mmCIF file of C-alpha atoms in Angstrom:
data_model
loop_
_atom_site.group_PDB
_atom_site.id
_atom_site.type_symbol
_atom_site.label_atom_id
_atom_site.label_comp_id
_atom_site.label_asym_id
_atom_site.label_seq_id
_atom_site.Cartn_x
_atom_site.Cartn_y
_atom_site.Cartn_z
ATOM 1 C CA LEU A 1 2.731 -21.704 -2.349
ATOM 2 C CA ARG A 2 5.164 -18.774 -2.206
ATOM 3 C CA VAL A 3 3.709 -15.263 -2.101
ATOM 4 C CA ALA A 4 5.530 -11.921 -1.838
ATOM 5 C CA VAL A 5 3.682 -8.697 -0.981
ATOM 6 C CA VAL A 6 4.517 -5.025 -0.434
ATOM 7 C CA THR A 7 4.458 -3.740 3.126
ATOM 8 C CA THR A 8 1.087 -1.971 2.866
ATOM 9 C CA ALA A 9 -0.528 -5.361 2.185
ATOM 10 C CA ASN A 10 0.855 -6.669 5.475
ATOM 11 C CA TYR A 11 -2.348 -5.506 7.131
ATOM 12 C CA PHE A 12 -4.413 -8.255 5.508
ATOM 13 C CA ALA A 13 -2.137 -10.642 3.557
ATOM 14 C CA PRO A 14 -1.122 -12.810 6.566
ATOM 15 C CA ARG A 15 -4.780 -13.309 7.493
ATOM 16 C CA LEU A 16 -5.585 -14.143 3.884
ATOM 17 C CA LEU A 17 -2.873 -16.793 3.755
ATOM 18 C CA GLY A 18 -3.903 -18.064 7.179
ATOM 19 C CA LYS A 19 -7.470 -18.575 6.067
ATOM 20 C CA PHE A 20 -6.249 -20.224 2.877
ATOM 21 C CA SER A 21 -4.151 -22.637 4.963
ATOM 22 C CA GLN A 22 -7.163 -23.462 7.100
ATOM 23 C CA THR A 23 -9.224 -24.143 3.994
ATOM 24 C CA TYR A 24 -6.458 -26.214 2.377
ATOM 25 C CA PRO A 25 -4.476 -27.648 5.334
ATOM 26 C CA GLY A 26 -2.303 -29.861 3.141
ATOM 27 C CA ILE A 27 -0.652 -26.908 1.353
ATOM 28 C CA ASN A 28 2.562 -25.361 2.656
ATOM 29 C CA VAL A 29 2.628 -21.581 2.326
ATOM 30 C CA SER A 30 5.289 -18.893 2.701
ATOM 31 C CA LEU A 31 4.900 -15.130 2.775
ATOM 32 C CA GLU A 32 7.570 -12.520 2.061
ATOM 33 C CA VAL A 33 6.678 -8.965 3.121
ATOM 34 C CA THR A 34 9.087 -6.361 1.783
ATOM 35 C CA ASN A 35 9.316 -3.034 -0.024
ATOM 36 C CA ARG A 36 8.643 -2.473 -3.688
ATOM 37 C CA GLU A 37 12.315 -2.516 -4.689
ATOM 38 C CA HIS A 38 12.854 -5.966 -3.214
ATOM 39 C CA ILE A 39 9.601 -7.216 -4.717
ATOM 40 C CA LEU A 40 10.904 -6.214 -8.145
ATOM 41 C CA GLU A 41 14.171 -8.042 -7.430
ATOM 42 C CA ARG A 42 12.285 -11.171 -6.416
ATOM 43 C CA MET A 43 10.175 -10.965 -9.575
ATOM 44 C CA ASN A 44 13.299 -10.629 -11.660
ATOM 45 C CA ASP A 45 14.707 -13.770 -10.033
ATOM 46 C CA ASN A 46 11.351 -15.573 -10.259
ATOM 47 C CA LEU A 47 11.512 -16.552 -6.582
ATOM 48 C CA ASP A 48 7.779 -16.705 -5.868
ATOM 49 C CA ASP A 49 4.509 -17.885 -7.360
ATOM 50 C CA LEU A 50 2.606 -14.611 -7.000
ATOM 51 C CA TYR A 51 3.320 -10.967 -6.179
ATOM 52 C CA LEU A 52 1.102 -8.285 -4.700
ATOM 53 C CA ILE A 53 2.260 -4.746 -5.439
ATOM 54 C CA GLY A 54 0.865 -1.227 -5.528
ATOM 55 C CA LYS A 55 2.322 -0.018 -8.807
ATOM 56 C CA PRO A 56 3.450 -2.661 -11.296
ATOM 57 C CA PRO A 57 6.442 -1.707 -13.406
ATOM 58 C CA GLU A 58 5.772 -1.151 -17.087
ATOM 59 C CA SER A 59 7.261 -4.306 -18.529
ATOM 60 C CA SER A 60 6.190 -6.706 -21.240
ATOM 61 C CA GLU A 61 7.856 -9.440 -19.177
ATOM 62 C CA LEU A 62 5.290 -9.179 -16.383
ATOM 63 C CA GLU A 63 1.582 -9.887 -16.166
ATOM 64 C CA PHE A 64 -0.579 -8.115 -13.570
ATOM 65 C CA ARG A 65 -4.274 -7.705 -12.938
ATOM 66 C CA PRO A 66 -6.105 -5.240 -10.638
ATOM 67 C CA TYR A 67 -6.899 -6.598 -7.202
ATOM 68 C CA LEU A 68 -8.172 -4.428 -4.323
ATOM 69 C CA SER A 69 -8.696 -0.712 -3.876
ATOM 70 C CA ASN A 70 -5.911 0.928 -1.869
ATOM 71 C CA PRO A 71 -6.838 4.609 -1.299
ATOM 72 C CA MET A 72 -4.052 6.963 -0.176
ATOM 73 C CA VAL A 73 -4.911 9.646 2.388
ATOM 74 C CA VAL A 74 -3.111 12.542 4.080
ATOM 75 C CA VAL A 75 -2.541 11.768 7.756
ATOM 76 C CA ALA A 76 -1.735 14.292 10.495
ATOM 77 C CA PRO A 77 -1.731 14.440 14.297
ATOM 78 C CA LYS A 78 -5.187 14.743 15.814
ATOM 79 C CA ASN A 79 -4.419 18.275 17.027
ATOM 80 C CA HIS A 80 -2.997 19.538 13.716
ATOM 81 C CA ALA A 81 -3.939 23.121 12.796
ATOM 82 C CA LEU A 82 -5.640 21.920 9.596
ATOM 83 C CA ALA A 83 -7.525 19.032 11.203
ATOM 84 C CA SER A 84 -10.910 20.789 11.054
ATOM 85 C CA GLU A 85 -10.421 22.449 7.649
ATOM 86 C CA LYS A 86 -12.318 21.294 4.554
ATOM 87 C CA ASP A 87 -11.036 20.952 0.989
ATOM 88 C CA ILE A 88 -7.521 22.088 1.897
ATOM 89 C CA PRO A 89 -5.666 23.306 -1.235
ATOM 90 C CA LEU A 90 -2.746 21.136 -2.278
ATOM 91 C CA SER A 91 -0.585 24.275 -2.329
ATOM 92 C CA VAL A 92 -1.232 24.702 1.403
ATOM 93 C CA ILE A 93 -0.376 21.093 2.193
ATOM 94 C CA ALA A 94 2.829 21.476 0.181
ATOM 95 C CA ARG A 95 4.133 23.859 2.841
ATOM 96 C CA GLU A 96 3.954 21.157 5.507
ATOM 97 C CA TYR A 97 6.825 18.881 6.448
ATOM 98 C CA PHE A 98 6.342 15.389 5.057
ATOM 99 C CA ILE A 99 7.504 12.043 6.388
ATOM 100 C CA MET A 100 7.916 9.756 3.394
ATOM 101 C CA ARG A 101 8.716 6.181 2.517
ATOM 102 C CA GLU A 102 11.981 5.456 0.738
ATOM 103 C CA ARG A 103 12.490 6.362 -2.921
ATOM 104 C CA GLY A 104 10.904 3.837 -5.249
ATOM 105 C CA SER A 105 8.063 2.842 -2.926
ATOM 106 C CA GLY A 106 4.621 2.716 -4.506
ATOM 107 C CA THR A 107 3.201 5.176 -2.007
ATOM 108 C CA ARG A 108 5.951 7.687 -2.632
ATOM 109 C CA ILE A 109 5.567 7.387 -6.395
ATOM 110 C CA SER A 110 1.844 8.114 -6.108
ATOM 111 C CA VAL A 111 2.458 11.201 -3.951
ATOM 112 C CA GLU A 112 5.252 12.526 -6.155
ATOM 113 C CA ASP A 113 3.042 12.121 -9.221
ATOM 114 C CA LYS A 114 0.155 13.957 -7.552
ATOM 115 C CA PHE A 115 2.296 16.957 -6.563
ATOM 116 C CA ALA A 116 4.111 17.010 -9.918
ATOM 117 C CA GLU A 117 0.747 17.304 -11.681
ATOM 118 C CA HIS A 118 0.296 20.626 -9.872
ATOM 119 C CA ASN A 119 3.909 21.768 -10.254
ATOM 120 C CA LEU A 120 4.456 21.515 -6.501
ATOM 121 C CA ASP A 121 7.475 20.220 -4.622
ATOM 122 C CA LEU A 122 7.286 17.966 -1.587
ATOM 123 C CA ASN A 123 8.801 19.383 1.575
ATOM 124 C CA ILE A 124 10.337 16.115 2.780
ATOM 125 C CA ARG A 125 11.652 16.237 6.318
ATOM 126 C CA MET A 126 12.662 12.591 6.664
ATOM 127 C CA GLU A 127 12.410 9.156 5.093
ATOM 128 C CA LEU A 128 11.371 6.097 7.081
ATOM 129 C CA GLY A 129 11.302 2.505 5.918
ATOM 130 C CA ASN A 130 7.924 1.323 7.159
ATOM 131 C CA ASN A 131 4.436 2.604 7.785
ATOM 132 C CA GLU A 132 4.431 2.023 11.530
ATOM 133 C CA SER A 133 7.502 4.221 11.957
ATOM 134 C CA ILE A 134 5.878 6.888 9.811
ATOM 135 C CA LYS A 135 2.739 6.828 11.956
ATOM 136 C CA GLN A 136 4.873 7.223 15.072
ATOM 137 C CA GLY A 137 6.661 10.161 13.453
ATOM 138 C CA VAL A 138 3.360 11.823 12.593
ATOM 139 C CA THR A 139 2.064 11.246 16.118
ATOM 140 C CA GLY A 140 5.257 12.820 17.465
ATOM 141 C CA GLY A 141 4.693 15.980 15.444
ATOM 142 C CA LEU A 142 7.576 15.508 13.014
ATOM 143 C CA GLY A 143 5.370 16.031 9.964
ATOM 144 C CA ILE A 144 2.400 14.746 8.022
ATOM 145 C CA ALA A 145 2.328 11.746 5.695
ATOM 146 C CA VAL A 146 0.436 10.054 2.920
ATOM 147 C CA LEU A 147 -0.464 6.491 3.820
ATOM 148 C CA SER A 148 -2.705 3.716 2.603
ATOM 149 C CA LEU A 149 -6.047 4.029 4.359
ATOM 150 C CA HIS A 150 -5.786 0.339 5.185
ATOM 151 C CA THR A 151 -2.748 0.950 7.393
ATOM 152 C CA LEU A 152 -4.831 3.074 9.758
ATOM 153 C CA THR A 153 -6.211 0.735 12.384
ATOM 154 C CA SER A 154 -8.678 1.420 15.185
ATOM 155 C CA GLY A 155 -5.751 1.896 17.542
ATOM 156 C CA ASP A 156 -4.632 4.966 15.574
ATOM 157 C CA ARG A 157 -7.906 6.803 16.083
ATOM 158 C CA ALA A 158 -6.942 8.641 19.273
ATOM 159 C CA GLU A 159 -3.775 10.182 17.820
ATOM 160 C CA LEU A 160 -4.182 10.528 14.059
ATOM 161 C CA THR A 161 -6.642 12.181 11.721
ATOM 162 C CA VAL A 162 -7.188 12.133 7.956
ATOM 163 C CA LEU A 163 -7.004 15.624 6.465
ATOM 164 C CA ASP A 164 -9.548 16.745 3.887
ATOM 165 C CA VAL A 165 -7.188 17.674 1.038
ATOM 166 C CA GLU A 166 -8.154 18.452 -2.549
ATOM 167 C CA GLY A 167 -7.319 15.557 -4.846
ATOM 168 C CA PHE A 168 -7.329 13.027 -1.992
ATOM 169 C CA PRO A 169 -7.829 10.207 -1.393
ATOM 170 C CA ILE A 170 -5.628 9.183 -4.299
ATOM 171 C CA SER A 171 -7.336 6.330 -6.119
ATOM 172 C CA TRP A 172 -4.731 3.607 -5.837
ATOM 173 C CA GLN A 173 -4.964 -0.146 -5.847
ATOM 174 C CA TRP A 174 -3.030 -3.321 -5.443
ATOM 175 C CA TYR A 175 -2.238 -5.625 -8.330
ATOM 176 C CA VAL A 176 -1.547 -9.341 -8.303
ATOM 177 C CA GLY A 177 0.798 -10.795 -10.884
ATOM 178 C CA HIS A 178 3.739 -12.889 -11.955
ATOM 179 C CA PRO A 179 6.296 -13.068 -14.770
ATOM 180 C CA ARG A 180 4.547 -13.335 -18.142
ATOM 181 C CA GLY A 181 4.565 -16.874 -19.475
ATOM 182 C CA LYS A 182 4.998 -18.396 -16.024
ATOM 183 C CA ARG A 183 3.053 -21.642 -15.779
ATOM 184 C CA LEU A 184 1.052 -21.284 -12.613
ATOM 185 C CA SER A 185 0.514 -24.369 -10.522
ATOM 186 C CA LEU A 186 -2.981 -25.519 -9.633
ATOM 187 C CA ILE A 187 -2.297 -24.287 -6.098
ATOM 188 C CA ALA A 188 -1.383 -20.797 -7.327
ATOM 189 C CA LYS A 189 -4.493 -20.631 -9.519
ATOM 190 C CA THR A 190 -6.625 -21.772 -6.601
ATOM 191 C CA PHE A 191 -5.102 -19.096 -4.397
ATOM 192 C CA ILE A 192 -5.811 -16.359 -6.952
ATOM 193 C CA ASP A 193 -9.490 -17.338 -6.957
ATOM 194 C CA PHE A 194 -9.401 -17.406 -3.165
ATOM 195 C CA MET A 195 -7.836 -13.924 -3.073
ATOM 196 C CA TYR A 196 -10.676 -12.399 -5.050
ATOM 197 C CA GLU A 197 -13.322 -14.172 -2.980
ATOM 198 C CA GLU A 198 -11.923 -13.630 0.504
ATOM 199 C CA GLY A 199 -9.557 -10.643 0.238
ATOM 200 C CA PRO A 200 -12.195 -7.876 0.394
ATOM 201 C CA LEU A 201 -13.592 -9.438 3.576
ATOM 202 C CA LEU A 202 -10.227 -9.334 5.335
ATOM 203 C CA LEU A 203 -9.303 -5.691 4.870
ATOM 204 C CA PRO A 204 -8.934 -3.861 8.177
ATOM 205 C CA SER A 205 -12.022 -1.947 9.223
ATOM 206 C CA ASN A 206 -11.230 1.763 9.412
ATOM 207 C CA ILE A 207 -13.081 3.902 11.900
ATOM 208 C CA ILE A 208 -11.121 7.022 10.972
ATOM 209 C CA ASP A 209 -13.420 9.053 8.743
ATOM 210 C CA THR A 210 -12.327 9.802 5.196
ATOM 211 C CA VAL A 211 -13.523 12.561 2.953
#
């Protein structure tokens, strides 16, 4: 079984595959964790059985179905000036420096779409290639960020806070799919059923309050 997932799913996908391996010890599994651009390349080359992605491309050659909720929240240092504010206008947040994922990432697309809806520009200070680096940048006071709620673990609680911003959390979700017409093996079909049964139970517990 070969599975490729976007980086935000790295917070539960390995545990999901691990539990699957324990349930079906005779099955060999592999997991590729990469960004959205590389996921699309792997789909194009049909390198894996299944793909987990945040925003499927609009293509008649691909078949995706909704999987798990993946809410996007605005994250800032614990001592940020807006940390105690409620219903912060998007126009106010737009003045802040942002630390963003690379162009083409699902998270970035969702944020760009949200600000474009309100005719606002993002004040991007820097781009970083993974969520852990972004969290470190936010902690260091380099800017704020929009991240999947599921990337915020209990260890982040002392240094990060979720801002109460109008229009957030962004209702986002993961999708599971494969090239249309691909004949899925019995193992792949079994894993899809397993994903829907066990996946919700393996999401990280978040003790950082959301709005």
